Short mmCIF file of C-alpha atoms in Angstrom, two decimals:
data_model
loop_
_atom_site.label_atom_id
_atom_site.label_comp_id
_atom_site.label_asym_id
_atom_site.label_seq_id
_atom_site.Cartn_x
_atom_site.Cartn_y
_atom_site.Cartn_z
CA MET A 210 -213.12 -50.64 -18.03
CA GLU A 211 -214.91 -47.44 -18.02
CA LYS A 212 -215.86 -48.03 -14.44
CA GLN A 213 -212.51 -49.01 -13.50
CA LYS A 214 -210.96 -46.00 -15.01
CA ASN A 215 -213.37 -43.93 -13.11
CA ARG A 216 -212.92 -45.48 -9.50
CA ARG A 217 -209.17 -45.17 -10.04
CA GLU A 218 -209.16 -41.53 -10.63
CA PHE A 219 -211.83 -41.05 -7.79
CA ILE A 220 -209.36 -42.89 -5.49
CA GLN A 221 -206.40 -41.03 -6.73
CA TYR A 222 -207.99 -37.42 -6.79
CA SER A 223 -209.61 -38.12 -3.32
CA THR A 224 -206.26 -39.27 -1.82
CA LEU A 225 -204.63 -36.20 -3.18
CA GLY A 226 -207.51 -33.91 -1.75
CA ILE A 227 -207.29 -35.70 1.74
CA LEU A 228 -203.17 -35.36 1.88
CA GLY A 229 -203.75 -31.57 0.70
CA LEU A 230 -206.05 -30.81 3.60
CA LEU A 231 -203.57 -32.70 6.24
CA THR A 232 -200.91 -30.50 4.94
CA ALA A 233 -203.28 -27.28 4.89
CA GLY A 234 -204.31 -28.44 8.42
CA GLY A 235 -200.93 -28.90 9.94
CA ALA A 236 -199.83 -25.18 8.71
CA ILE A 237 -203.04 -23.73 10.23
CA LEU A 238 -203.25 -25.70 13.34
CA SER A 239 -199.47 -25.56 13.90
CA PRO A 240 -199.44 -22.73 16.47
CA HIS A 241 -201.93 -24.45 18.73
CA LEU A 242 -200.23 -27.75 18.65
CA LYS A 243 -196.90 -26.99 20.99
CA ALA A 244 -196.48 -28.75 23.72
CA ASP A 245 -196.35 -26.84 27.06
CA ASN A 246 -192.95 -27.59 27.49
CA LEU A 247 -190.61 -27.28 24.26
CA LEU A 248 -189.22 -30.78 23.29
CA LEU A 249 -185.46 -30.83 22.30
CA ARG A 250 -185.80 -31.33 18.56
CA PRO A 251 -183.05 -33.13 16.23
CA PRO A 252 -180.48 -31.19 14.15
CA GLY A 253 -181.75 -28.66 11.67
CA ALA A 254 -185.35 -28.48 13.40
CA VAL A 255 -186.84 -24.93 11.98
CA ASN A 256 -188.81 -22.95 14.40
CA GLU A 257 -191.54 -24.84 16.35
CA ASN A 258 -194.29 -23.56 14.41
CA ASP A 259 -193.06 -24.25 10.93
CA PHE A 260 -191.62 -27.71 12.43
CA LEU A 261 -194.95 -28.88 13.43
CA ALA A 262 -196.38 -28.08 10.06
CA LEU A 263 -193.67 -29.38 7.94
CA CYS A 264 -193.14 -32.64 9.90
CA ILE A 265 -195.08 -35.45 8.41
CA LYS A 266 -194.27 -37.90 11.58
CA CYS A 267 -192.62 -40.54 9.13
CA GLY A 268 -190.00 -41.51 11.73
CA GLN A 269 -186.95 -41.67 8.89
CA CYS A 270 -184.86 -39.31 11.11
CA GLU A 271 -185.35 -41.74 14.16
CA GLN A 272 -184.39 -45.04 12.04
CA VAL A 273 -180.97 -43.53 10.83
CA CYS A 274 -179.83 -42.05 14.08
CA PRO A 275 -176.85 -44.48 14.94
CA TYR A 276 -177.03 -43.21 18.65
CA HIS A 277 -180.73 -44.39 19.17
CA SER A 278 -181.02 -40.73 20.36
CA ILE A 279 -184.52 -39.58 18.42
CA ASN A 280 -187.66 -40.75 20.05
CA LEU A 281 -191.17 -39.96 18.51
CA ALA A 282 -193.46 -38.12 20.86
CA ASP A 283 -196.57 -39.90 22.29
CA ILE A 284 -199.42 -38.46 24.23
CA THR A 285 -197.04 -37.89 27.34
CA GLN A 286 -195.14 -35.28 25.59
CA GLY A 287 -198.40 -33.30 25.25
CA HIS A 288 -198.98 -32.31 21.59
CA GLY A 289 -197.07 -32.65 18.63
CA VAL A 290 -197.67 -37.03 18.89
CA GLY A 291 -195.48 -38.42 16.40
CA THR A 292 -192.67 -35.97 15.98
CA PRO A 293 -189.18 -36.63 16.81
CA PHE A 294 -187.69 -35.26 19.73
CA ILE A 295 -184.56 -36.16 21.99
CA ASP A 296 -184.48 -36.71 25.77
CA PRO A 297 -180.73 -35.81 26.63
CA LEU A 298 -181.24 -37.56 30.00
CA LYS A 299 -181.68 -41.04 28.38
CA ARG A 300 -179.59 -40.64 25.15
CA ALA A 301 -178.24 -37.12 23.84
CA CYS A 302 -177.33 -36.45 20.19
CA TYR A 303 -173.66 -36.97 19.35
CA LEU A 304 -173.57 -34.64 16.37
CA CYS A 305 -172.98 -37.21 13.78
CA THR A 306 -170.29 -35.76 11.23
CA ALA A 307 -173.02 -36.45 8.24
CA LEU A 308 -176.46 -35.67 10.49
CA PRO A 309 -177.97 -38.63 8.65
CA CYS A 310 -181.04 -37.53 10.67
CA VAL A 311 -181.26 -34.34 8.82
CA LEU A 312 -180.58 -36.07 5.16
CA ALA A 313 -183.24 -38.40 5.88
CA CYS A 314 -185.73 -35.76 6.67
CA PRO A 315 -188.14 -35.64 3.42
CA THR A 316 -189.78 -32.38 4.09
CA ASN A 317 -187.39 -30.07 5.36
CA ALA A 318 -188.58 -29.91 8.67
CA LEU A 319 -185.05 -30.90 9.58
CA ASP A 320 -183.58 -28.10 7.39
CA HIS A 321 -181.13 -29.39 4.84
CA ILE A 322 -178.90 -26.37 5.41
CA THR A 323 -177.58 -27.81 8.68
CA GLU A 324 -174.74 -29.92 6.97
CA LYS A 325 -172.30 -30.33 9.78
CA PRO A 326 -172.11 -30.14 13.84
CA GLN A 327 -171.19 -26.49 13.71
CA ASP A 328 -174.43 -25.68 12.00
CA VAL A 329 -176.36 -27.06 14.75
CA LYS A 330 -178.79 -24.84 16.74
CA MET A 331 -180.71 -27.26 19.11
CA GLY A 332 -180.53 -25.36 22.30
CA ILE A 333 -178.14 -24.56 25.04
CA ALA A 334 -176.56 -25.96 28.24
CA VAL A 335 -176.91 -24.86 31.52
CA PHE A 336 -175.26 -25.59 34.51
CA LYS A 337 -178.16 -25.33 36.81
CA TYR A 338 -177.65 -27.17 39.87
CA SER A 339 -174.01 -26.38 41.10
CA ASN A 340 -174.48 -27.92 44.71
CA LYS A 341 -174.97 -31.39 42.94
CA CYS A 342 -171.56 -31.03 40.83
CA ILE A 343 -169.07 -33.52 41.97
CA GLY A 344 -166.37 -31.90 40.03
CA ILE A 345 -166.70 -29.01 42.09
CA SER A 346 -166.75 -30.96 45.30
CA SER A 347 -163.52 -32.84 44.10
CA GLU A 348 -165.45 -36.25 44.45
CA GLU A 349 -164.17 -38.76 42.44
CA VAL A 350 -166.41 -40.52 39.77
CA THR A 351 -167.51 -44.04 41.14
CA LYS A 352 -168.54 -46.95 39.24
CA LYS A 353 -171.99 -46.49 40.10
CA ASP A 354 -171.64 -43.29 38.09
CA ILE A 355 -170.85 -45.10 34.84
CA ASP A 356 -173.12 -47.93 35.58
CA ARG A 357 -176.01 -45.36 35.24
CA ILE A 358 -175.12 -45.22 31.42
CA TYR A 359 -175.31 -48.68 30.78
CA THR A 360 -179.33 -48.43 30.97
CA HIS A 361 -178.95 -46.25 27.88
CA PRO A 362 -178.87 -47.64 24.44
CA HIS A 363 -175.79 -49.72 23.88
CA ILE A 364 -176.22 -51.69 21.06
CA ASN A 365 -173.46 -50.79 18.69
CA LYS A 366 -169.77 -49.56 18.21
CA LEU A 367 -170.49 -46.01 18.70
CA GLU A 368 -172.77 -46.61 21.78
CA ASN A 369 -170.20 -48.83 23.35
CA ASP A 370 -167.36 -46.34 22.78
CA ILE A 371 -169.10 -44.04 24.98
CA LEU A 372 -168.90 -46.60 27.62
CA GLU A 373 -165.55 -47.21 27.20
CA LYS A 374 -164.19 -43.55 27.45
CA LEU A 375 -166.56 -43.22 30.53
CA GLU A 376 -164.85 -46.32 32.17
CA LYS A 377 -161.77 -44.37 32.13
CA TYR A 378 -162.84 -41.84 34.63
CA GLU A 379 -163.37 -44.17 37.48
CA ASP A 380 -161.76 -43.08 40.71
CA LYS A 381 -160.71 -39.79 39.04
CA GLN A 382 -161.99 -36.12 39.13
CA CYS A 383 -165.01 -35.70 37.17
CA THR A 384 -164.37 -33.44 34.11
CA ILE A 385 -166.78 -35.88 32.07
CA CYS A 386 -169.09 -32.96 30.65
CA ALA A 387 -166.27 -31.16 29.08
CA ASP A 388 -164.07 -34.03 27.97
CA MET A 389 -167.04 -35.89 26.44
CA CYS A 390 -168.51 -32.93 24.68
CA PRO A 391 -168.70 -33.95 20.78
CA TYR A 392 -168.60 -30.66 19.15
CA PRO A 393 -165.37 -29.88 17.16
CA ASN A 394 -163.11 -28.22 19.41
CA SER A 395 -165.29 -28.69 22.30
CA ILE A 396 -163.47 -26.05 24.42
CA LEU A 397 -165.40 -23.45 22.31
CA ALA A 398 -168.75 -25.08 23.92
CA ILE A 399 -167.56 -26.26 27.10
CA GLU A 400 -164.75 -26.28 29.47
CA MET A 401 -163.68 -26.98 32.89
CA ILE A 402 -162.28 -23.89 34.96
CA ASP A 403 -161.20 -23.72 38.37
CA ASP A 404 -163.45 -22.99 41.35
CA ASP A 405 -161.12 -21.71 44.03
CA ALA A 406 -163.67 -21.66 46.60
CA ASN A 407 -164.19 -25.33 46.80
CA ASN A 408 -160.93 -26.41 45.39
CA GLY A 409 -162.36 -28.25 42.52
CA LYS A 410 -163.37 -27.34 38.76
CA ARG A 411 -166.91 -26.41 37.53
CA PRO A 412 -168.04 -26.56 33.92
CA GLN A 413 -168.37 -23.10 31.83
CA ILE A 414 -170.76 -23.04 29.20
CA ASN A 415 -169.16 -21.26 26.02
CA SER A 416 -170.69 -19.55 23.21
CA LEU A 417 -170.60 -22.22 20.52
CA CYS A 418 -172.75 -24.72 22.57
CA VAL A 419 -175.37 -26.15 20.33
CA GLY A 420 -177.38 -28.02 22.85
CA CYS A 421 -176.70 -31.35 21.84
CA GLY A 422 -177.15 -32.52 25.48
CA VAL A 423 -174.23 -35.11 25.94
CA CYS A 424 -172.91 -33.21 29.18
CA ALA A 425 -176.47 -33.45 30.61
CA GLU A 426 -176.76 -37.08 29.76
CA LEU A 427 -173.12 -38.22 31.17
CA CYS A 428 -173.11 -35.65 34.19
CA PRO A 429 -172.91 -37.95 37.08
CA SER A 430 -174.90 -35.81 39.33
CA GLY A 431 -177.39 -34.27 37.18
CA ALA A 432 -176.17 -30.94 37.42
CA ILE A 433 -176.67 -29.69 33.69
CA ILE A 434 -179.92 -29.30 32.07
CA ILE A 435 -180.56 -28.19 28.52
CA GLU A 436 -182.73 -25.40 27.19
CA PRO A 437 -184.43 -26.12 24.00
CA ARG A 438 -184.67 -23.60 21.01
CA LEU A 439 -182.33 -20.83 22.99
CA SER A 440 -178.84 -19.86 21.79
CA TYR A 441 -176.04 -18.69 23.81
CA GLU A 442 -176.92 -15.31 23.61
CA ASP A 443 -180.59 -15.76 24.10
CA TYR A 444 -179.78 -17.52 27.78
CA TYR A 445 -176.56 -15.87 28.79
CA ILE A 446 -176.87 -12.18 27.61
CA LYS A 447 -180.56 -11.39 27.03
CA GLY A 448 -181.78 -13.45 29.96
CA LYS A 449 -184.46 -15.42 27.86
CA ARG A 450 -185.93 -18.58 29.68
CA ASN A 451 -188.13 -21.16 28.24
CA LEU A 452 -191.69 -21.13 30.10
#
């Protein structure tokens, strides 16, 4: 009995010690674990150094995401293997009202102070390739433009609703990026404005854009990108850029 007790205590304290070392190691090494290119993190992600130190790679945020937006990084994403990120070109964040990914995070790597879409600060949308925009050129949205999104996850009602909405744009002038923006009162984040030089319309990114990536995902021509970890003020006023 005494041997069994000693064995249990040894295992218990050894496990706690290992976990402590891993946690401390994460905090110490986190500045050196950042990927060369910043990843777009889920809603509520704290600053990158703290995020890498706090995230225990449990995958719970990935499991509860109803749009299958969250992936776990592998070696192809550089450092931070196992940490959650969003690739907006494959499936953006649709700013769920309750933000289940944040609620599921056990360590506050996704800060629980982020309670609603208006609190999200993932990054900023950038209308980078205006020469590609079919809204400016007045081209109509084709079936091929919509079919491309069928390669993205669509196994539940929320995901199928995206496709149903997109199908309404077929053979019409493209305003998808602004119309499909999930931010509440979306005109505060993105809107279409007249482009008199080309007799079309172009997207304008506004100050409350949170960088969810929906405009980048659904844009038929890839004219919009997302700059992670930057705000509207950072990019459009201070001129900051991710390296």
